[in-house]
Amino acid sequence: MLTRTMFRGFGDSRSPNSATVLELLFDIVYVFALARLAGRVADDLTIVRQTLLSEAGQTVLFFTAMWMIWSLNALLASTYDPRRPELQAFLLVTMFGTLVLAVSLPQAFGQRGVVFSCTYVIIQVGRPLFLALALRGHPVQAFSIRVLTWHVASGVLWISGGISGGLGRGVFWTLALAIELVGAAITYPLPRMGGPQLASLGVSVSQVHLAERYNQFFMIALAEVVLEAGAAVSFPGFSRDGTITLVASFVTVVAFWRIYFFHVQSGDASSLSGEGIHLSRWASYSLLLIVGGIICTAVGFGQIIEDPHPPIDWALVVIVFGGPVLFLIGRGFLEEGSRATPRCPALFVGVAALVVGAVPMVLLPPVAVAVTVALILAGITVFDQRAHKRGSETNPTL
């Protein structure tokens, strides 16, 4: 009785078009989390080559796990009204749990494995459990139970990995994360409960709200490039190579911003800020690539500033060029495409240019590598701009 009173009208509530201040507060934790992940990427570049793939795999696993939490919470707040007190309370609890995860990241494959896995499971199982209670008697409750079942199954593997340690931890956690990714992609079907889409159950996701949340998180991620490059230059101070790389990083930031907000899938001008946005079904995974590419780029510029002396490590070349490649691929598939409005090829031409340009970079000084990336991205920005018919608006709102 108390549960029904507390959650009365929850299932019929609708998300506003604009994000709430609590959602912005939630993102503060991810400023710290992204910094920790960037630190792991930087550490991966300094380890011996025998363990490079293992360490890089761990970083990708952590990044994807942290992204799953943010993405599902953004979807939750874009479906139901985040101004409701019970949903605000849940977001605050999740925010604290995410902070614990971020603190545990450096030793998650060490002594903090149990803390990391248990906290992650509490968050991921707690979300559908909360919805199952809040939607009691509502048709969508069945979908929440399906999601809960999938996350309970993956939770067993997460906790098993936290307890086992060693190689077993990586195997268990990889399988657990794979279950979550597959479940999200196929909408969590169960044998006797079917697998209908949310839309068929009368649930509508505010695409405008979700697009605004993506925009906000993109800007937080973009700040990592400024933080990494600025911090690297701050000590020991300005130098010729450091200043050149700092300028290159700034050009890259502007190019990322311009491409993200002004690129459109077809030749008709539009922007992510308008209600005409049509996020693709895989938009969440696209933003995963976008943010991952930005983090790689930030770390790459920071490493070049700290050690600008040749020869450059091939792994650093992969990071510096691979980051923008991931960004462009992610942005290219962020919006829905169709036969009537085919995807604009500008970004994929940029991907090809970066891949070809990366080949001779091991022969050049690190600073030249940073400048080359910045110039290619600047060229892609100009090419993309000329490929579309733009109006007078050059600074859209979120």
Tab-separated table of C-alpha atoms in Angstrom:
chain	number	residue	atom	x	y	z
A	1	MET	CA	0.000	0.000	0.000
A	2	LEU	CA	2.817	2.389	0.935
A	3	THR	CA	4.665	1.507	-2.267
A	4	ARG	CA	1.638	2.252	-4.444
A	5	THR	CA	1.108	5.593	-2.703
A	6	MET	CA	4.757	6.590	-3.040
A	7	PHE	CA	4.974	5.751	-6.743
A	8	ARG	CA	1.462	6.826	-7.752
A	9	GLY	CA	1.438	8.132	-11.318
A	10	PHE	CA	5.102	7.277	-11.904
A	11	GLY	CA	4.462	5.107	-14.962
A	12	ASP	CA	2.445	7.817	-16.678
A	13	SER	CA	4.904	10.624	-15.956
A	14	ARG	CA	6.840	12.105	-18.866
A	15	SER	CA	10.284	13.578	-19.068
A	16	PRO	CA	10.591	17.322	-19.859
A	17	ASN	CA	12.424	18.427	-22.972
A	18	SER	CA	15.215	20.055	-20.957
A	19	ALA	CA	17.587	18.309	-18.561
A	20	THR	CA	17.236	19.039	-14.857
A	21	VAL	CA	19.882	20.478	-12.547
A	22	LEU	CA	20.109	17.158	-10.689
A	23	GLU	CA	21.155	15.427	-13.887
A	24	LEU	CA	23.926	18.001	-14.292
A	25	LEU	CA	24.958	17.336	-10.704
A	26	PHE	CA	25.121	13.634	-11.526
A	27	ASP	CA	27.603	14.391	-14.311
A	28	ILE	CA	30.039	15.947	-11.830
A	29	VAL	CA	31.044	12.462	-10.702
A	30	TYR	CA	31.884	11.601	-14.290
A	31	VAL	CA	34.326	14.496	-14.481
A	32	PHE	CA	36.354	12.598	-11.893
A	33	ALA	CA	35.619	9.197	-13.449
A	34	LEU	CA	36.802	10.295	-16.909
A	35	ALA	CA	39.971	11.714	-15.354
A	36	ARG	CA	40.641	8.349	-13.685
A	37	LEU	CA	40.063	6.542	-16.992
A	38	ALA	CA	42.375	8.967	-18.781
A	39	GLY	CA	44.979	8.207	-16.139
A	40	ARG	CA	44.637	4.495	-16.854
A	41	VAL	CA	45.122	5.080	-20.591
A	42	ALA	CA	48.268	7.113	-19.856
A	43	ASP	CA	49.558	4.320	-17.620
A	44	ASP	CA	48.892	1.789	-20.385
A	45	LEU	CA	51.284	3.713	-22.645
A	46	THR	CA	54.144	3.448	-20.150
A	47	ILE	CA	53.994	-0.290	-19.419
A	48	VAL	CA	56.019	-3.037	-21.070
A	49	ARG	CA	54.650	-4.350	-24.335
A	50	GLN	CA	54.021	-7.858	-22.978
A	51	THR	CA	51.136	-6.555	-20.855
A	52	LEU	CA	49.907	-3.759	-23.113
A	53	LEU	CA	46.902	-5.616	-24.537
A	54	SER	CA	45.902	-6.913	-21.113
A	55	GLU	CA	46.040	-3.465	-19.501
A	56	ALA	CA	44.291	-1.802	-22.434
A	57	GLY	CA	41.569	-4.437	-22.282
A	58	GLN	CA	41.001	-3.684	-18.604
A	59	THR	CA	40.686	0.028	-19.358
A	60	VAL	CA	38.152	-0.626	-22.133
A	61	LEU	CA	36.164	-2.857	-19.767
A	62	PHE	CA	36.044	-0.195	-17.044
A	63	PHE	CA	35.144	2.547	-19.496
A	64	THR	CA	32.304	0.524	-20.996
A	65	ALA	CA	30.977	-0.444	-17.551
A	66	MET	CA	30.966	3.180	-16.367
A	67	TRP	CA	29.318	4.191	-19.622
A	68	MET	CA	26.547	1.614	-19.165
A	69	ILE	CA	25.577	3.258	-15.883
A	70	TRP	CA	25.457	6.775	-17.332
A	71	SER	CA	23.672	5.704	-20.507
A	72	LEU	CA	20.915	3.752	-18.744
A	73	ASN	CA	20.402	6.550	-16.226
A	74	ALA	CA	20.115	9.087	-19.056
A	75	LEU	CA	17.548	6.845	-20.729
A	76	LEU	CA	15.642	6.511	-17.446
A	77	ALA	CA	15.494	10.289	-16.918
A	78	SER	CA	14.468	10.768	-20.557
A	79	THR	CA	11.561	8.355	-20.143
A	80	TYR	CA	10.083	9.306	-16.769
A	81	ASP	CA	9.908	12.683	-15.039
A	82	PRO	CA	13.249	13.270	-13.238
A	83	ARG	CA	11.569	15.991	-11.150
A	84	ARG	CA	9.710	13.348	-9.150
A	85	PRO	CA	11.214	12.966	-5.618
A	86	GLU	CA	11.585	9.170	-5.792
A	87	LEU	CA	13.515	9.353	-9.055
A	88	GLN	CA	15.695	12.146	-7.689
A	89	ALA	CA	16.508	9.986	-4.658
A	90	PHE	CA	17.472	7.092	-6.906
A	91	LEU	CA	19.719	9.307	-9.047
A	92	LEU	CA	21.511	10.593	-5.943
A	93	VAL	CA	22.111	7.049	-4.668
A	94	THR	CA	23.442	6.060	-8.086
A	95	MET	CA	25.647	9.141	-8.119
A	96	PHE	CA	27.282	8.114	-4.841
A	97	GLY	CA	27.729	4.550	-6.095
A	98	THR	CA	29.394	5.849	-9.242
A	99	LEU	CA	31.769	7.898	-7.098
A	100	VAL	CA	32.740	4.721	-5.227
A	101	LEU	CA	33.376	2.985	-8.560
A	102	ALA	CA	35.581	5.844	-9.770
A	103	VAL	CA	37.619	5.749	-6.548
A	104	SER	CA	38.012	1.969	-6.915
A	105	LEU	CA	39.165	2.097	-10.554
A	106	PRO	CA	42.967	2.172	-9.996
A	107	GLN	CA	42.879	-1.030	-7.919
A	108	ALA	CA	39.765	-2.686	-9.338
A	109	PHE	CA	41.875	-5.557	-10.678
A	110	GLY	CA	43.678	-5.649	-7.351
A	111	GLN	CA	42.550	-5.332	-3.770
A	112	ARG	CA	39.412	-3.289	-4.556
A	113	GLY	CA	37.869	-5.821	-6.918
A	114	VAL	CA	35.130	-6.895	-4.520
A	115	VAL	CA	34.208	-3.284	-3.737
A	116	PHE	CA	34.035	-2.417	-7.430
A	117	SER	CA	31.983	-5.459	-8.449
A	118	CYS	CA	29.520	-5.278	-5.547
A	119	THR	CA	28.936	-1.557	-6.036
A	120	TYR	CA	28.435	-2.003	-9.768
A	121	VAL	CA	25.946	-4.824	-9.252
A	122	ILE	CA	23.988	-2.817	-6.678
A	123	ILE	CA	23.621	0.036	-9.187
A	124	GLN	CA	22.745	-2.109	-12.189
A	125	VAL	CA	20.355	-4.418	-10.335
A	126	GLY	CA	18.945	-1.576	-8.249
A	127	ARG	CA	17.735	0.389	-11.283
A	128	PRO	CA	15.348	-2.242	-12.732
A	129	LEU	CA	14.354	-3.281	-9.202
A	130	PHE	CA	13.396	0.330	-8.475
A	131	LEU	CA	11.388	0.463	-11.711
A	132	ALA	CA	9.687	-2.870	-10.993
A	133	LEU	CA	8.447	-1.442	-7.687
A	134	ALA	CA	7.584	1.973	-9.101
A	135	LEU	CA	5.667	0.486	-12.037
A	136	ARG	CA	3.689	-2.049	-10.035
A	137	GLY	CA	0.440	-2.713	-11.861
A	138	HIS	CA	1.655	-0.836	-14.962
A	139	PRO	CA	2.118	-2.700	-18.282
A	140	VAL	CA	5.783	-1.655	-18.388
A	141	GLN	CA	6.544	-3.533	-15.162
A	142	ALA	CA	7.024	-6.709	-17.167
A	143	PHE	CA	9.793	-5.020	-19.160
A	144	SER	CA	11.495	-3.928	-15.920
A	145	ILE	CA	11.393	-7.515	-14.669
A	146	ARG	CA	13.048	-8.658	-17.888
A	147	VAL	CA	15.828	-6.100	-17.440
A	148	LEU	CA	16.182	-7.120	-13.783
A	149	THR	CA	16.589	-10.775	-14.747
A	150	TRP	CA	19.371	-10.009	-17.220
A	151	HIS	CA	21.247	-7.841	-14.717
A	152	VAL	CA	20.911	-10.416	-11.949
A	153	ALA	CA	22.484	-12.969	-14.307
A	154	SER	CA	25.362	-10.631	-15.143
A	155	GLY	CA	25.636	-9.636	-11.469
A	156	VAL	CA	26.484	-13.205	-10.510
A	157	LEU	CA	29.447	-13.075	-12.884
A	158	TRP	CA	30.530	-9.624	-11.678
A	159	ILE	CA	30.650	-10.765	-8.047
A	160	SER	CA	32.272	-14.084	-8.998
A	161	GLY	CA	35.010	-12.160	-10.765
A	162	GLY	CA	35.496	-9.840	-7.808
A	163	ILE	CA	35.985	-12.822	-5.526
A	164	SER	CA	38.146	-14.943	-7.836
A	165	GLY	CA	40.842	-12.414	-8.753
A	166	GLY	CA	43.647	-12.972	-11.263
A	167	LEU	CA	42.829	-14.084	-14.792
A	168	GLY	CA	39.441	-15.368	-13.677
A	169	ARG	CA	38.390	-11.850	-12.725
A	170	GLY	CA	38.948	-10.569	-16.241
A	171	VAL	CA	37.106	-13.525	-17.797
A	172	PHE	CA	34.096	-13.273	-15.461
A	173	TRP	CA	33.833	-9.490	-15.835
A	174	THR	CA	34.148	-9.617	-19.617
A	175	LEU	CA	31.351	-12.185	-19.828
A	176	ALA	CA	29.194	-10.141	-17.438
A	177	LEU	CA	29.635	-6.961	-19.453
A	178	ALA	CA	28.948	-8.848	-22.685
A	179	ILE	CA	25.637	-10.054	-21.253
A	180	GLU	CA	24.640	-6.479	-20.420
A	181	LEU	CA	25.608	-5.151	-23.844
A	182	VAL	CA	23.798	-7.926	-25.687
A	183	GLY	CA	20.753	-7.558	-23.441
A	184	ALA	CA	20.530	-3.838	-24.109
A	185	ALA	CA	20.941	-4.365	-27.855
A	186	ILE	CA	18.119	-6.935	-28.115
A	187	THR	CA	15.854	-5.302	-25.461
A	188	TYR	CA	16.273	-7.968	-22.778
A	189	PRO	CA	14.039	-10.794	-24.068
A	190	LEU	CA	12.966	-13.706	-21.857
A	191	PRO	CA	11.530	-17.044	-23.098
A	192	ARG	CA	8.024	-16.715	-21.626
A	193	MET	CA	7.823	-12.939	-21.417
A	194	GLY	CA	8.647	-12.103	-25.017
A	195	GLY	CA	10.728	-9.142	-26.091
A	196	PRO	CA	8.504	-6.244	-27.163
A	197	GLN	CA	9.998	-2.797	-27.599
A	198	LEU	CA	9.212	-0.056	-25.108
A	199	ALA	CA	7.279	1.844	-27.771
A	200	SER	CA	4.819	-1.040	-28.139
A	201	LEU	CA	4.117	-0.805	-24.403
A	202	GLY	CA	3.100	2.840	-24.644
A	203	VAL	CA	6.387	4.227	-23.320
A	204	SER	CA	7.879	7.231	-25.098
A	205	VAL	CA	11.440	8.406	-24.674
A	206	SER	CA	11.959	12.159	-25.016
A	207	GLN	CA	14.450	12.339	-27.871
A	208	VAL	CA	15.004	16.047	-27.221
A	209	HIS	CA	15.820	15.415	-23.554
A	210	LEU	CA	18.118	12.507	-24.398
A	211	ALA	CA	19.903	14.479	-27.122
A	212	GLU	CA	20.486	17.317	-24.668
A	213	ARG	CA	21.966	14.885	-22.148
A	214	TYR	CA	24.293	13.564	-24.854
A	215	ASN	CA	25.338	17.118	-25.674
A	216	GLN	CA	26.105	17.856	-22.036
A	217	PHE	CA	28.162	14.713	-21.556
A	218	PHE	CA	30.057	15.394	-24.761
A	219	MET	CA	31.095	18.803	-23.416
A	220	ILE	CA	32.281	17.228	-20.152
A	221	ALA	CA	34.380	14.738	-22.107
A	222	LEU	CA	35.750	17.503	-24.342
A	223	ALA	CA	37.073	19.272	-21.248
A	224	GLU	CA	39.465	16.329	-20.753
A	225	VAL	CA	41.534	17.477	-23.744
A	226	VAL	CA	41.917	20.911	-22.167
A	227	LEU	CA	42.690	19.447	-18.739
A	228	GLU	CA	45.300	16.977	-19.980
A	229	ALA	CA	47.094	19.429	-22.264
A	230	GLY	CA	46.846	22.346	-19.849
A	231	ALA	CA	48.099	20.326	-16.897
A	232	ALA	CA	51.028	18.980	-18.914
A	233	VAL	CA	52.082	22.502	-19.956
A	234	SER	CA	51.612	24.007	-16.486
A	235	PHE	CA	54.631	22.107	-15.209
A	236	PRO	CA	57.447	22.674	-16.044
A	237	GLY	CA	56.030	25.638	-18.003
A	238	PHE	CA	55.904	26.946	-21.562
A	239	SER	CA	58.376	25.597	-24.070
A	240	ARG	CA	58.492	25.635	-27.842
A	241	ASP	CA	57.282	22.073	-28.304
A	242	GLY	CA	54.812	22.290	-25.440
A	243	THR	CA	53.270	25.497	-26.747
A	244	ILE	CA	52.927	24.116	-30.278
A	245	THR	CA	51.209	20.995	-28.948
A	246	LEU	CA	48.954	23.109	-26.731
A	247	VAL	CA	47.849	25.103	-29.790
A	248	ALA	CA	47.279	21.844	-31.676
A	249	SER	CA	45.145	20.510	-28.818
A	250	PHE	CA	43.064	23.705	-28.835
A	251	VAL	CA	42.483	23.408	-32.590
A	252	THR	CA	41.443	19.794	-32.017
A	253	VAL	CA	38.956	20.793	-29.298
A	254	VAL	CA	37.359	23.364	-31.603
A	255	ALA	CA	37.222	20.829	-34.451
A	256	PHE	CA	35.566	18.213	-32.238
A	257	TRP	CA	33.024	20.778	-31.030
A	258	ARG	CA	32.277	22.015	-34.518
A	259	ILE	CA	31.902	18.559	-36.039
A	260	TYR	CA	29.740	17.229	-33.212
A	261	PHE	CA	27.241	20.076	-33.161
A	262	PHE	CA	27.172	21.079	-36.817
A	263	HIS	CA	27.539	17.834	-38.743
A	264	VAL	CA	24.279	16.473	-40.144
A	265	GLN	CA	23.507	13.147	-41.774
A	266	SER	CA	22.338	14.663	-45.062
A	267	GLY	CA	22.807	17.860	-47.011
A	268	ASP	CA	20.077	19.756	-45.177
A	269	ALA	CA	21.182	21.970	-42.319
A	270	SER	CA	20.023	21.026	-38.852
A	271	SER	CA	21.541	20.742	-35.418
A	272	LEU	CA	21.398	18.518	-32.395
A	273	SER	CA	19.795	21.327	-30.467
A	274	GLY	CA	16.549	21.284	-32.433
A	275	GLU	CA	13.556	19.042	-32.152
A	276	GLY	CA	14.365	17.570	-35.553
A	277	ILE	CA	17.049	15.342	-34.051
A	278	HIS	CA	16.554	11.654	-34.791
A	279	LEU	CA	18.936	9.643	-32.655
A	280	SER	CA	19.722	6.255	-34.107
A	281	ARG	CA	18.940	3.069	-32.253
A	282	TRP	CA	22.653	2.713	-31.633
A	283	ALA	CA	23.153	6.306	-30.490
A	284	SER	CA	24.282	5.192	-27.039
A	285	TYR	CA	27.051	3.083	-28.526
A	286	SER	CA	27.942	5.933	-30.884
A	287	LEU	CA	28.456	8.289	-27.967
A	288	LEU	CA	30.560	5.585	-26.308
A	289	LEU	CA	32.922	5.768	-29.297
A	290	ILE	CA	32.815	9.570	-29.307
A	291	VAL	CA	33.761	9.914	-25.649
A	292	GLY	CA	36.327	7.122	-25.858
A	293	GLY	CA	37.953	8.829	-28.825
A	294	ILE	CA	38.113	12.145	-26.981
A	295	ILE	CA	39.768	10.536	-23.951
A	296	CYS	CA	42.377	8.862	-26.162
A	297	THR	CA	43.074	12.160	-27.899
A	298	ALA	CA	43.421	13.983	-24.577
A	299	VAL	CA	45.893	11.435	-23.251
A	300	GLY	CA	47.863	11.472	-26.492
A	301	PHE	CA	48.378	15.234	-26.471
A	302	GLY	CA	49.279	15.162	-22.792
A	303	GLN	CA	51.919	12.488	-23.383
A	304	ILE	CA	53.438	14.414	-26.293
A	305	ILE	CA	53.730	17.561	-24.165
A	306	GLU	CA	55.395	15.615	-21.366
A	307	ASP	CA	57.849	13.864	-23.695
A	308	PRO	CA	58.221	15.709	-27.026
A	309	HIS	CA	61.546	14.105	-27.916
A	310	PRO	CA	61.770	11.668	-30.861
A	311	PRO	CA	61.386	8.861	-31.659
A	312	ILE	CA	57.688	8.536	-30.986
A	313	ASP	CA	56.270	5.261	-29.711
A	314	TRP	CA	53.986	3.476	-32.179
A	315	ALA	CA	51.418	2.944	-29.416
A	316	LEU	CA	51.223	6.717	-28.911
A	317	VAL	CA	50.648	7.197	-32.638
A	318	VAL	CA	47.753	4.735	-32.423
A	319	ILE	CA	46.271	6.669	-29.495
A	320	VAL	CA	46.670	10.121	-31.083
A	321	PHE	CA	45.249	9.113	-34.459
A	322	GLY	CA	42.888	6.415	-33.201
A	323	GLY	CA	41.079	8.828	-30.891
A	324	PRO	CA	39.814	11.095	-33.708
A	325	VAL	CA	38.967	8.003	-35.798
A	326	LEU	CA	36.715	6.687	-33.019
A	327	PHE	CA	35.171	10.139	-32.643
A	328	LEU	CA	34.351	10.463	-36.340
A	329	ILE	CA	32.905	6.947	-36.591
A	330	GLY	CA	30.773	7.511	-33.501
A	331	ARG	CA	29.510	10.876	-34.735
A	332	GLY	CA	28.775	9.425	-38.147
A	333	PHE	CA	26.317	6.916	-36.676
A	334	LEU	CA	24.852	9.072	-33.907
A	335	GLU	CA	21.834	10.112	-35.967
A	336	GLU	CA	19.343	7.906	-37.732
A	337	GLY	CA	19.977	7.326	-41.397
A	338	SER	CA	17.586	6.265	-44.143
A	339	ARG	CA	17.417	5.804	-47.890
A	340	ALA	CA	15.784	9.210	-48.250
A	341	THR	CA	18.491	10.882	-46.156
A	342	PRO	CA	21.724	8.899	-46.583
A	343	ARG	CA	24.630	9.552	-44.262
A	344	CYS	CA	26.947	12.356	-45.286
A	345	PRO	CA	30.317	10.851	-46.317
A	346	ALA	CA	32.395	13.780	-44.993
A	347	LEU	CA	33.288	12.124	-41.697
A	348	PHE	CA	34.133	8.791	-43.282
A	349	VAL	CA	36.443	10.578	-45.723
A	350	GLY	CA	38.079	12.037	-42.626
A	351	VAL	CA	38.493	8.565	-41.136
A	352	ALA	CA	40.283	7.424	-44.290
A	353	ALA	CA	42.541	10.510	-44.204
A	354	LEU	CA	43.514	9.839	-40.586
A	355	VAL	CA	44.233	6.167	-41.212
A	356	VAL	CA	46.419	6.925	-44.228
A	357	GLY	CA	48.109	9.833	-42.461
A	358	ALA	CA	49.022	7.731	-39.437
A	359	VAL	CA	51.247	5.336	-41.396
A	360	PRO	CA	54.375	7.533	-41.737
A	361	MET	CA	53.992	9.209	-38.331
A	362	VAL	CA	56.445	6.894	-36.555
A	363	LEU	CA	59.182	8.590	-38.595
A	364	LEU	CA	58.288	12.105	-37.401
A	365	PRO	CA	58.848	13.918	-34.089
A	366	PRO	CA	55.941	13.709	-31.601
A	367	VAL	CA	55.125	17.413	-31.978
A	368	ALA	CA	54.733	16.987	-35.731
A	369	VAL	CA	52.309	14.139	-35.066
A	370	ALA	CA	50.132	16.372	-32.878
A	371	VAL	CA	50.160	19.149	-35.466
A	372	THR	CA	49.284	16.720	-38.259
A	373	VAL	CA	46.246	15.423	-36.366
A	374	ALA	CA	45.057	18.968	-35.656
A	375	LEU	CA	45.446	20.002	-39.298
A	376	ILE	CA	43.589	16.936	-40.579
A	377	LEU	CA	40.710	17.566	-38.158
A	378	ALA	CA	40.617	21.235	-39.139
A	379	GLY	CA	40.452	20.191	-42.792
A	380	ILE	CA	37.633	17.748	-42.040
A	381	THR	CA	35.751	20.540	-40.284
A	382	VAL	CA	36.038	22.837	-43.303
A	383	PHE	CA	35.105	20.027	-45.693
A	384	ASP	CA	32.096	19.088	-43.585
A	385	GLN	CA	31.019	22.727	-43.416
A	386	ARG	CA	31.165	23.100	-47.194
A	387	ALA	CA	29.228	19.862	-47.656
A	388	HIS	CA	26.148	21.363	-45.983
A	389	LYS	CA	24.068	24.430	-46.620
A	390	ARG	CA	24.283	26.484	-43.467
A	391	GLY	CA	22.075	29.317	-42.339
A	392	SER	CA	23.152	32.312	-40.318
A	393	GLU	CA	23.066	30.445	-36.995
A	394	THR	CA	26.591	29.559	-35.863
A	395	ASN	CA	26.158	29.128	-32.113
A	396	PRO	CA	23.103	26.936	-31.377
A	397	THR	CA	21.696	26.409	-27.913
A	398	LEU	CA	21.924	23.026	-26.225
